[in-house]
Structure formats: C-alpha cells, structure tokens
Amino acid sequence: MAVREAAADSPVQARDEAAALLFERAHYRHDPRWLLPVPPRLCLACALELLPEPGVSLVRKKHVLSCFRDVLVRHASLVIQLVAQDQRVCIHFINMLFGLLCNVEDGSIADLCIEVLIQLTTQLKLEQTIHCLLDECHKELCNMPSMRGSLATLTLLGKLVDAIPTLASKLVIEHGDLMEHLLRGLVYPSEGVQASVCYLYGKLYSSPMVAEMLSGHFREKLYPLFLSMLDGAQTKELQINCLGLLRQLLKYDLFVSMIMNKPALVESTESVEGLPGETSLPLILKKILLSRDEILQVASTHCVTAVLVHSPEKYALAFIHADIPEFLFEHLSSSSEVLVWSSYNCLILLAEEPLFFSKCHTVYGIESVVRSLQGSLRMNNTELHKQGVLLFAEILTRQPEEIKLFTSSAMCRDAGRALQEAVSSPVLEVAAEAVKATSAFLRKDHQSVPPVQYRELRALLEAMLDRCADFSQTPLSRRSLGHASSRDVEKDILRRGKFLLSTLEGFRNACRLAVEFQSEPSAQENPFTAPSAEKEDTLEAFSEFLLSACDTFCIPMVMRHLEQATYPALMEVFFSILHSLFVIVPHMKEKFSKKLAASSFIRLTLELKARFCSGPSHSALNQVCSSFLHCLCISLLSAPEKTEPPSQEELSAVSELLQDGLPHISSRSPESLAFLSDCQYVEGAARQRQHCVLLLFYLAHIHADRFVSEAELFVAVRSFLLSLQDQGEHPPLTVFRASIYLLAVCQDKDDALDEAVVSAIRKFLEGIPDLHVIYTHHPLLLRLFLLYPELMSRFGHRVLELWFSWEESSYEELDDVLSAGQPTLPASLAALFHILRSSPSILLILLDLIYSSPVDIGHKVLIVLRTFLRRNEDVQVGGLIRGHFLLILQRLLVEHGTSPSEASGNLPSLLSLLSLVQLRNESEQELDSMSMKLLHQVSKLCGQCSPTDTDILQPSFNFLYWSLHQTTLGSQKRAAAVLLSSTALIELLEKMLALTWAEEGSPRTTLLCSAWLLTASFSAQQHDGNLQVHQTLSVELGQVLKVLSFPKKKAALLSAAILRFLRTALQQSFSSSLVALVPSRAQPPPAPEDTALAPLGTSQVLSLVTGLQNLLVQKDPLLSHACVGCLEALLDYLHARSPDMALHVASQPWNRFLLFTLLDAGENSFLRPEILRLMTLFVRFQSSSILSHEEVGLVLQGAALADLSSLSNTTLQALRGFLLQLPGRGGCISAPHQRLTLRT
C-alpha cells in the first residue's frame, strides 16, 4: 500500500517542482525554445522574470538559482548557446543577477549569485559582458556611502579576477579609482570586508605586470595598513587572506625589500593616523606560528620561506633574532606532513646564516630533527624524506666545529641509525641526499662524544656501501621499446658516477675520522665494554673494517665504473682513500700494498696521470696520485718478498726521490720507456725522474703487472745503465737493484748481454760493499751472474751463497722425496740444475760453499748437490769434485791439522758428498791416484780426530769402507795398505772399539758400528794380503763375548757389526797380525780341556751359542744374517779344534725350538736365506734330532712348489747350499710329486 502511495505521489512532486521553476503568469508568453529540454526543465525566460520579482519568496529564488547553476555545470553548451543568441539577453541576465546580488541579504543566495555570475561570464567569454559586469561593480562601489554593503561586490570582483586573471590589468587600468575604495575597505571595521579586500588584492598582485603598476600604491598606502591588519586579524578568514596576499607580495624582490626594511616601515606607520606603533613581519609571523591552527602555521612558514628565498644572507638575521627557528623545530614533531615539509624548507634556508648556528638553534633542535626524520622515513612521502635528509645534511655540514652538535652518545647513535635508514631508501634521490648527510656526519666533532660508537658507524657505512653497490649493479635504463638511447645511457652513467662519488666522499671522511682518532687515547675503545666481550667497539677493529670494506666494495665499484666512464673528481677521492688506508692500518700496510700492486694499480695510476695530469689541469688529482704512488712504493720497498729490505738511509733517500719526481711523471708507457732509453746527457732532475720510472716498472714487474713489453724494457734498462757509466754516475742501491733485476728477467734466453753492459754491471757491483743489498732471489738473476765468466768469477760464490740463504724449500723433505723415487722438483731447483748441467764448473763453487758457509746453508747445498748427482748420473763430475775436495781437505789439514773439528761445521757435509761420489763409481773399478790420495787424506783426517768427533768420523768411515769394498781385489790390497800405514787411524779405531763397552746404546752407536765393520775389513784385507802392520789393535775378547752373550735392547745394528768382526776373527782362527784379542783382566786361567779351543773356553763357547740363539729369536733380518754367519764360522772353528764340541753345539735340543720359532714367521718362511743356512748347518752336522729326514722332505716339497723366479739371489744361493748338503749326486734329490734340480 505504501508503495502505491509513493507511486501516486511522485507525479504530484514532479509537477510541483516544474511549477516552482516556471513563472506561471508569464510563462505562456515565452517562446518554447527557452525551456530547457533536459532536467531540471528550467525556462530561462521565466528565470529572468522570476528572480527580480519582489513578490517571489527567497526560498523559490534560491531554488531557481541552484537549478540554473546545476544546468550550467552539467549542460553548459546548451545554456550558453541559448543565452548567447542575443547579446542583450546576456547583458540583461548579468544585470539581473548582479542586481539580485546587491539587494539580497541572504548570504547563501549571494554566494549562489556570485557562483552563477562567474560561471556565466567565463563560459560566455564575451568582452562586452565582462565590461558590463565590471562597470556595474565600479558603480556600486562608487555610489556606496559606506563599505557596509560592499562585501558581496568585493567578493565577486576577487573571484572574477581569480577566474579570469587577465582582468587584473583591466581593473587597474580602466578602473584605477577602485583602489581607493579598496583602501576604505581595509580600514572598515569588518573583518569580512577586510578579508574580501585582501583576497582581491592577492589576486591583483598575483600578476607581475599589475604588481609593478601597483608598487607605488603598495609603498604609499597599502603597506602600513596591511601589516597592521595582519597583526590585528582575529578571524581565520582574514588571517588566511592576509597571508595569501603576503605570499603574492613576497614573490617580488621590491615588496620583500619594502616589507623587511625597518626604517621605511617606521616612516610609513607614522604617516598613517590611528595605526598602532612599530610592528615587523618576523614578529607577526612568529605570532601566527604560535597559533594552534596548522593551516595558519603552514601559511606562516611558507611566508618565511618566501622571504628567505630571495636572499637568506639579507633576511635570515631578522627571523633568527625573532627566534623563528625555535618554533620551526617544535613544529617538526607535528603529524601534519605539509607543516613538517614546510618547516624543513624554511630551516634549510635559515641554515645558510652562520648566526643560526652560533645562537645554538641547531643544538636546541637537533633532537627534533632526528626524531622527525625517523618518523618521516616511515611515511610514503618521498619529498618529505628528501627535505628532511637535506636539512640534516645542511646542519651537519655547516655546524661549527667548536660547537658540539650532539651532547650525548645516545643522540649521536640515533642520528646514525636515522641516516642508516635513509641511506637504505629505495628512492635514489633520498638515498643520494642521505649519503651526503652521512659524509657530513662523519666528522670528528660530531663523533667525539665518548664513547665513540664504532659499531654504529660500521653499520652506517655498510648500509651506504650496500646501497651504492646495489645501484651500481642495476642494469642501465631501457625504454619500453628497444634499447635506451645513448643520451639516456650517458645520463644513467653520470647519475651512477655522482652517487658513487658521494659514497666515496663519505668513506673518505670515515677514513679521515679514523686517522684523527689515532691521536685520541679516549677514542681507542669503548671503556664501558666488558673485558670478556669481543672487542668490536675499538678503533683498531673499525680501521680493519675500513680496509676490508675498501677491498670488498670501493675498489670493485670503482673498477666497474671505470669500464664505462672516468671522472677525475671521483678518482681523486678514490686515491685519497687508498692513500689514507696506509696510515689507518699500518700493521696491514704490507699486505694491502702487495695486493694493490698485484691488481695493476701502478699501471692504473700512471694511466690516469698521463690522461688528465699532463698539463696544469687537475693538479689535485696529480698530487693525490703521486702521494698514493709514493706510499705504495715505499711500502713495497720496505717489505720486499725476495730481497733484503733497504736500510733506513736508503729508504729515506728513495722517499725523497719519489716525492720530488712522481708529480712530474705524467707520460704514457711508450714515452716513459723512450725517456728511460735517452742516451744523451741527462741532467739531475731528469735523472731523478728516470730513477722514479725505473722503480715503478720494477715494482710493477715483480708483482706481475707487466704493462710494458719485456723486450722494450730490457733495451731501456740497458741504455740506462750505459748512460750512467758514460756519465760516471753510480745509481742509488735501490735503483741499481731494480735495474739488474729487470735486466735479468727481461733478457731473451737466446740473446747475450753486450760486453759493455757486462763491464758496466761489474763496475757498479765492485763499488758495492756486499751483494746482499742489491740481490733479488730469482732464478734468472742467478743465471745472469753465472752465465758470464766475468761476473761468475768475481761474484758467483757470493751470489750462490745468497741464493741458498733465500731458498725456503724444505730440503729435508726434498731428500726424502727423491730417495722415495718421486721425480718432482721445485721450479727454483730445476732452474739451478739447468744451470749446473750447462756449466758443471759451478759445482766447485758449491763445494767451496759447503766448506765456508754457515751450517744451514752448507746443509742446503749438500742436499742440492746430492740430488743433482742422483738425478744426473750421465754428468761425469766425479773427478772434478774429488779433485777440488782433495784441495779443500789438504788446506784444512794444513790450517787445522791438530783440531779439524774446529775447521768448519760443514766438513761432515763435504765428507757425505764425497761418499756419494764414491758410490756413483761402478763396482770393481780400479782406484786411481786421485782416489788413493783421498784415502790417504781422509785417513789422516780421521787420525787427527777424537772419538767424540762423530759428525766428521761417520762420513769418513763410510768413505773408507766403501773405498775398500767397491773396487777390484788389487785396488783393495793397495787401499788397505794405505790405510794400515796410518797408525793414528788404527789407534783411533782401538779407542772407538773400547768405547763399546762403556757407551752401548748411546747416540754414537752408529759410529761404533762403522768402527767395528772397518776393523773387520782391515783385518780381513791384512790377513788375506799378508800386508805389513805398522800398529796393532787390541780388543778384549771377553768383552766381545759378553756383549754378544748378553745383548742390550735396541742394539741390533751394533750386535751385527760385532758379529761381523767376530766372524772374521773365527775365520782367521784368531791369528790376525793386526787385531790382538787379549783376555780380560778378570778372566780365570783356561782349564786343561779348553786348550784345544784356545783362546776360547768351553763356557765361553756355550755362552756365545746361547747369545746367538737369543739374537736369532729377535727375527731381525740383518742381525739374523750376521748371527748365522758367526755361527757358521764358530762351528767351522770348533770342528777344526774339537769335532765333538762342534757336534755337541749343533745337536743341542734348544736348536730345534729355535728353528721352529723362526719357521713360525708365516707361509714359506723356510725360504728365508738365514733359515736355509741354519738348516744347512744342522744337515751338515747330521743333527737328525734337530731336523729329521721327514722334515727335510717337507722342506723340499715346499721348495718344489715355490716360484723360484721370485726368489732373491741370496735366497737361491742359500737354497743351493742346503741342497748340496743332502745325500745324492748331481744336485738332484727325489721329492714327492716333483724332481727339484739346481745346476751348480
């Protein structure tokens, strides 16, 4: 039902609305074309007659005006088309609306009239219509006795000029007397009228041309009224319109000068009656800033900014004296982004005045700035971020050093964190400003509030470097279609360069900060850090971080940017950073400089100097590059890798040389080489530059930065040395070291140096007290000295000594590797071997080195020579070495005959080498006269030694022993005769053998072994050859038997040597003319039954057998071999003297246990040679109780199944001896399943 009623009422409402829009008594006369075809169905003719009709209610008129306004907005073209058909209608319409505006008192209807008039005028765009309206306004104001009813007209004029700005000039030119009426409005006691006048003035002064025309009007009449009105305004409307007018006035220098000029203000104020006393714009704006209305605060801030934009240095003082900055800082805590942004802008301009800082406004407001910045960075207003960071940067940059900005470390920490957040902003403009602010933040006076927050500074720098690295790695800009134009790419590269430059400036300031804090004891570390905590908040840790960050971020970023563009300003900052790092981290200076040199920074610096510093331009870059090169070169020269560091005097001289010469070097590499090769007379300054160039090439070359051709560099250095010789000059030691090194490493291997160059080098070298000051450890330098006889004869010995002193290889490991058969050699050793093969005479120098050098060097030379001789058996140098060694030995015996141990610590090494040379000789080779002389000299040397001279005696005994055994029988006899003639040697051996009983198990055990073996050999050779004996050698037989009967632990080698001696004595039946076996003092007289065994007794024989059995049980191959040999000789001796005793010894039951103990060593253990020889003895003496026939058969069966080809000759010989003792003939013995045959 309700729906039906609503449907029924709607036509009624529509009819009522249409009736309200039509003037019924006149509408029937109107042409239908005036009735709009679109809702609302308004008849324009009815509106013209209805609105001025006094009998129509205001409500209806307001409704008609509202509908007309809506039609104008929605269907402007339709209305304008109707109205514009007749200009009279237009003018009538305007006049009617203006009349209604002037007569109506309802403010809402007046507003509608003004709005409709403005829309209609702007849409019609007819000059006559506009003039008509202006004329009506002019008449109205002129005919008005007071300004009481002028509000509507003034408002219309203001909005009309706002809608049509060109009317401003017409209004001033054609209706100039209106200005007087406007002044009346300013003094009329209605702030609404005053606000309208200010609004109209603001629109007039927005036109520069009108402002110029009204300048006199402002100066003479408007200015004093306006300031007073602004100061006394109470309503917000008037305040806003006054500030709007002020904003327009402050666009022009003239008006700003008038307003801010205090004397003019006073005069104008005095000329106007009824105005209050002196007021000033800063005080008025300060008063508005104190209001709680944010709109007024923003407007006031804008006005201050508008004044300061013209000239901060002229006008900032007035605002600072008015304490405007204080209130601006307070406004930074506002939640209004517009107010904060406006305050930022105003404070940035105020910061250009030094008084802003000296009155400590920044100290008062810095906390507000930091908090505001932290808050604004959480918003999405990029402009707010930029202005906030810019203000912070201005404060940080301009703050005087004597006034500390941060009063606490907490505030400094908060500032750093705010900057860290700003630097990480994804908006490039914000990040760029933040980087500049960071650069200003890293000042000593900003960071000197204890404790210094090194950890926070590190985090800030890391954020800055990360942001720069991210930006530098982003791809260059690309358009939506295709690649970016070259101009876009250039812009991107330029933008990256600027950002990188700002980042490097910040990093440089951090480095400068670290340098300045080095002299501050309180800045070394945080005193509040716990002792057990990790020391991160220290200057040292921060300095090391700077070095690491430069290596990780700065250098790679700059290198990448250099591939695209090179900016001198950027490179200047970059090299100043590198230069400062040498001071910041002195303990890592060496490592840092070597890495820079190896990364081609010498080349890079020289190329930059050649490109930008060849003329007077870029002097700062030239100075920074020169300083960097100076520090780099001095650091590299102070800690060379393979040469002696120069003395402090040399280093000071080189430092002065580089300081003077480097700034003048700005040529490219070919030009520098040509300059170095100059053969004409070279004066002092040019010679200094040559020295600098040479040092740069040298340092670059040794660090693998070879940016010039080695062949060209070789020619240049050669010419340089010849030029020095021609002018009679001697180069500094450091320069000469560089020259001779480059000459050696750059020389072509197939080309030889000219005789003149070699002569010049020798002449320079002769003027040097010791070669170590110019020596560089390099194989090619060694080759240079050893290749030319003129140099080798004079300096070869010292150069080789220096070579081995610098060799760092582990020669002991090398000896072990080569003995294991591995052929690899260090590169340096391979180079030396190549030189030795080409010139074997150098071996003589090495022999002299072994004798005359310190022990460690002599030991290295020994191993090198030993290795060379082992690896180069085709090189026949035995005679050369032995002859030179003979001379050394003769000289030694002459100089130190009575005490050879004092001669040289390397004599044992020489003797060891002699033994090695002896071993290289082929077996069964005749001993020549040289060998005989060596035998005589070595034996003589031994005779001069005491038993304690182990180091000399051990290699000497080895040489004597091998000389006796590694030759023919005839030579053996001659050698033995020579050795036996040395009574001192025999006496020494006697003393050595006597020491066995006292020092068994001592470190000299090996020497005692050699003494026993040598004595056995002497005895055998003398007995076999019936040689003359000049001195007998006494040995206590009882002690020998005691040592063997009761052997000590870990004395297997000594026991084997004594067994060898005893075997020889048994084989000779104790009848040697050389060795006299004397009884011990405590030994009882022999029993009658022992006469046949003399000098042995039955108890001694049995004790000896027991001792041999015990030694055999140890299963040591060498000892077992010696034991079986001694047992064989003993049984032979017993068999010849007392067969029963021999059979008794061979048939002891313990022998069976011994045999089976030995056979228990694993599968086919019976095939070991010592076991076969032991079984041979048992078979020979028919000891069936020890080894039965069945067991012999099992042995034969095992031998038949064994692979004879895999057995050693010693084993086969022992097996043959075993088989020959078995019953049979022809060596053929029947065995199960197989006939075993050994041909004899």
Short mmCIF file of N, CA and C in Angstrom, two decimals, residues 130-131 134-135 137-138 141 157-158 160-161 164-182 197 199-218 222 245 252 255:
data_model
loop_
_atom_site.label_atom_id
_atom_site.label_comp_id
_atom_site.label_asym_id
_atom_site.label_seq_id
_atom_site.Cartn_x
_atom_site.Cartn_y
_atom_site.Cartn_z
N ILE A 130 31.80 41.14 -19.85
CA ILE A 130 32.73 41.34 -18.75
C ILE A 130 32.82 42.81 -18.40
N HIS A 131 32.90 43.66 -19.40
CA HIS A 131 32.96 45.10 -19.15
C HIS A 131 31.71 45.58 -18.45
N LEU A 134 32.00 44.58 -14.83
CA LEU A 134 32.97 45.42 -14.13
C LEU A 134 32.42 46.82 -13.89
N ASP A 135 31.73 47.34 -14.89
CA ASP A 135 31.14 48.68 -14.75
C ASP A 135 30.12 48.70 -13.63
N CYS A 137 30.02 46.75 -11.04
CA CYS A 137 30.73 46.67 -9.75
C CYS A 137 31.32 48.03 -9.38
N HIS A 138 31.90 48.71 -10.35
CA HIS A 138 32.51 50.00 -10.12
C HIS A 138 31.47 51.01 -9.64
N LEU A 141 30.33 50.31 -6.05
CA LEU A 141 31.29 50.72 -5.02
C LEU A 141 31.37 52.25 -4.93
N LEU A 157 34.28 40.58 -7.28
CA LEU A 157 35.45 41.05 -8.02
C LEU A 157 36.66 40.12 -7.79
N GLY A 158 36.87 39.72 -6.55
CA GLY A 158 38.02 38.85 -6.27
C GLY A 158 37.92 37.53 -6.99
N LEU A 160 36.11 36.92 -9.64
CA LEU A 160 36.13 37.15 -11.08
C LEU A 160 37.57 37.27 -11.58
N VAL A 161 38.41 38.01 -10.85
CA VAL A 161 39.83 38.13 -11.24
C VAL A 161 40.54 36.79 -11.09
N ILE A 164 39.37 34.89 -14.18
CA ILE A 164 39.91 35.45 -15.44
C ILE A 164 41.08 36.34 -15.06
N PRO A 165 42.32 35.78 -14.97
CA PRO A 165 43.48 36.57 -14.49
C PRO A 165 43.76 37.80 -15.32
N THR A 166 43.38 37.81 -16.59
CA THR A 166 43.68 38.98 -17.43
C THR A 166 42.88 40.20 -17.01
N LEU A 167 41.82 40.01 -16.23
CA LEU A 167 41.03 41.14 -15.77
C LEU A 167 41.79 42.02 -14.80
N ALA A 168 42.84 41.47 -14.19
CA ALA A 168 43.57 42.24 -13.18
C ALA A 168 44.11 43.53 -13.77
N SER A 169 44.74 43.43 -14.93
CA SER A 169 45.31 44.64 -15.54
C SER A 169 44.20 45.60 -15.98
N LYS A 170 43.11 45.08 -16.53
CA LYS A 170 41.99 45.94 -16.95
C LYS A 170 41.39 46.66 -15.76
N LEU A 171 41.26 45.94 -14.69
CA LEU A 171 40.67 46.53 -13.50
C LEU A 171 41.52 47.68 -12.98
N VAL A 172 42.85 47.51 -13.01
CA VAL A 172 43.74 48.56 -12.52
C VAL A 172 43.80 49.73 -13.49
N ILE A 173 43.84 49.41 -14.79
CA ILE A 173 44.00 50.46 -15.79
C ILE A 173 42.69 51.23 -15.99
N GLU A 174 41.58 50.52 -16.19
CA GLU A 174 40.32 51.17 -16.56
C GLU A 174 39.51 51.60 -15.34
N HIS A 175 39.77 50.99 -14.20
CA HIS A 175 39.01 51.31 -13.00
C HIS A 175 39.97 51.57 -11.85
N GLY A 176 40.96 52.40 -12.11
CA GLY A 176 42.02 52.63 -11.13
C GLY A 176 41.51 53.22 -9.83
N ASP A 177 40.42 54.03 -9.87
CA ASP A 177 39.96 54.63 -8.64
C ASP A 177 39.34 53.63 -7.68
N LEU A 178 39.15 52.40 -8.18
CA LEU A 178 38.67 51.35 -7.28
C LEU A 178 39.66 51.11 -6.14
N MET A 179 40.96 51.37 -6.37
CA MET A 179 41.97 51.13 -5.36
C MET A 179 41.68 51.93 -4.09
N GLU A 180 41.12 53.14 -4.30
CA GLU A 180 40.80 53.94 -3.13
C GLU A 180 39.68 53.30 -2.32
N HIS A 181 38.71 52.75 -3.05
CA HIS A 181 37.61 52.07 -2.35
C HIS A 181 38.13 50.83 -1.62
N LEU A 182 39.12 50.17 -2.22
CA LEU A 182 39.70 49.00 -1.55
C LEU A 182 40.40 49.41 -0.26
N VAL A 197 38.70 42.30 0.65
CA VAL A 197 39.65 43.23 0.03
C VAL A 197 41.02 42.56 -0.10
N TYR A 199 41.62 39.45 -0.32
CA TYR A 199 41.54 38.41 -1.35
C TYR A 199 41.68 39.02 -2.74
N LEU A 200 40.98 40.16 -2.96
CA LEU A 200 41.07 40.83 -4.25
C LEU A 200 42.47 41.36 -4.49
N TYR A 201 43.08 41.96 -3.47
CA TYR A 201 44.46 42.44 -3.61
C TYR A 201 45.40 41.27 -3.95
N GLY A 202 45.18 40.14 -3.31
CA GLY A 202 46.04 38.99 -3.58
C GLY A 202 45.95 38.56 -5.02
N LYS A 203 44.73 38.60 -5.59
CA LYS A 203 44.58 38.21 -6.99
C LYS A 203 45.18 39.24 -7.92
N LEU A 204 45.08 40.51 -7.54
CA LEU A 204 45.68 41.55 -8.37
C LEU A 204 47.21 41.44 -8.37
N TYR A 205 47.79 41.26 -7.19
CA TYR A 205 49.25 41.21 -7.09
C TYR A 205 49.83 39.88 -7.57
N SER A 206 48.97 38.94 -7.91
CA SER A 206 49.50 37.68 -8.46
C SER A 206 50.01 37.86 -9.88
N SER A 207 49.57 38.97 -10.53
CA SER A 207 50.05 39.27 -11.89
C SER A 207 51.29 40.14 -11.77
N PRO A 208 52.43 39.72 -12.32
CA PRO A 208 53.65 40.54 -12.23
C PRO A 208 53.47 41.94 -12.81
N MET A 209 52.74 42.03 -13.92
CA MET A 209 52.57 43.35 -14.55
C MET A 209 51.75 44.28 -13.64
N VAL A 210 50.66 43.74 -13.08
CA VAL A 210 49.84 44.54 -12.18
C VAL A 210 50.62 44.89 -10.91
N ALA A 211 51.39 43.94 -10.43
CA ALA A 211 52.18 44.20 -9.24
C ALA A 211 53.13 45.36 -9.46
N GLU A 212 53.71 45.42 -10.65
CA GLU A 212 54.61 46.54 -10.95
C GLU A 212 53.84 47.85 -10.99
N MET A 213 52.62 47.82 -11.59
CA MET A 213 51.81 49.04 -11.65
C MET A 213 51.36 49.50 -10.27
N LEU A 214 51.12 48.56 -9.37
CA LEU A 214 50.62 48.89 -8.04
C LEU A 214 51.74 49.02 -7.01
N SER A 215 52.98 49.04 -7.45
CA SER A 215 54.08 49.11 -6.49
C SER A 215 54.04 50.40 -5.69
N GLY A 216 53.77 51.51 -6.38
CA GLY A 216 53.67 52.78 -5.66
C GLY A 216 52.49 52.79 -4.70
N HIS A 217 51.38 52.25 -5.17
CA HIS A 217 50.19 52.16 -4.31
C HIS A 217 50.52 51.37 -3.05
N PHE A 218 51.28 50.29 -3.21
CA PHE A 218 51.63 49.48 -2.05
C PHE A 218 52.52 50.25 -1.09
N LEU A 222 49.10 51.03 0.84
CA LEU A 222 48.64 49.71 1.25
C LEU A 222 49.52 49.10 2.34
N LEU A 245 47.66 37.20 0.50
CA LEU A 245 48.18 38.42 -0.13
C LEU A 245 49.68 38.54 0.12
N TYR A 252 58.05 39.09 -5.08
CA TYR A 252 58.77 40.15 -5.76
C TYR A 252 59.82 40.75 -4.82
N PHE A 255 58.88 44.24 -3.13
CA PHE A 255 58.00 44.23 -1.96
C PHE A 255 58.67 43.57 -0.75
#
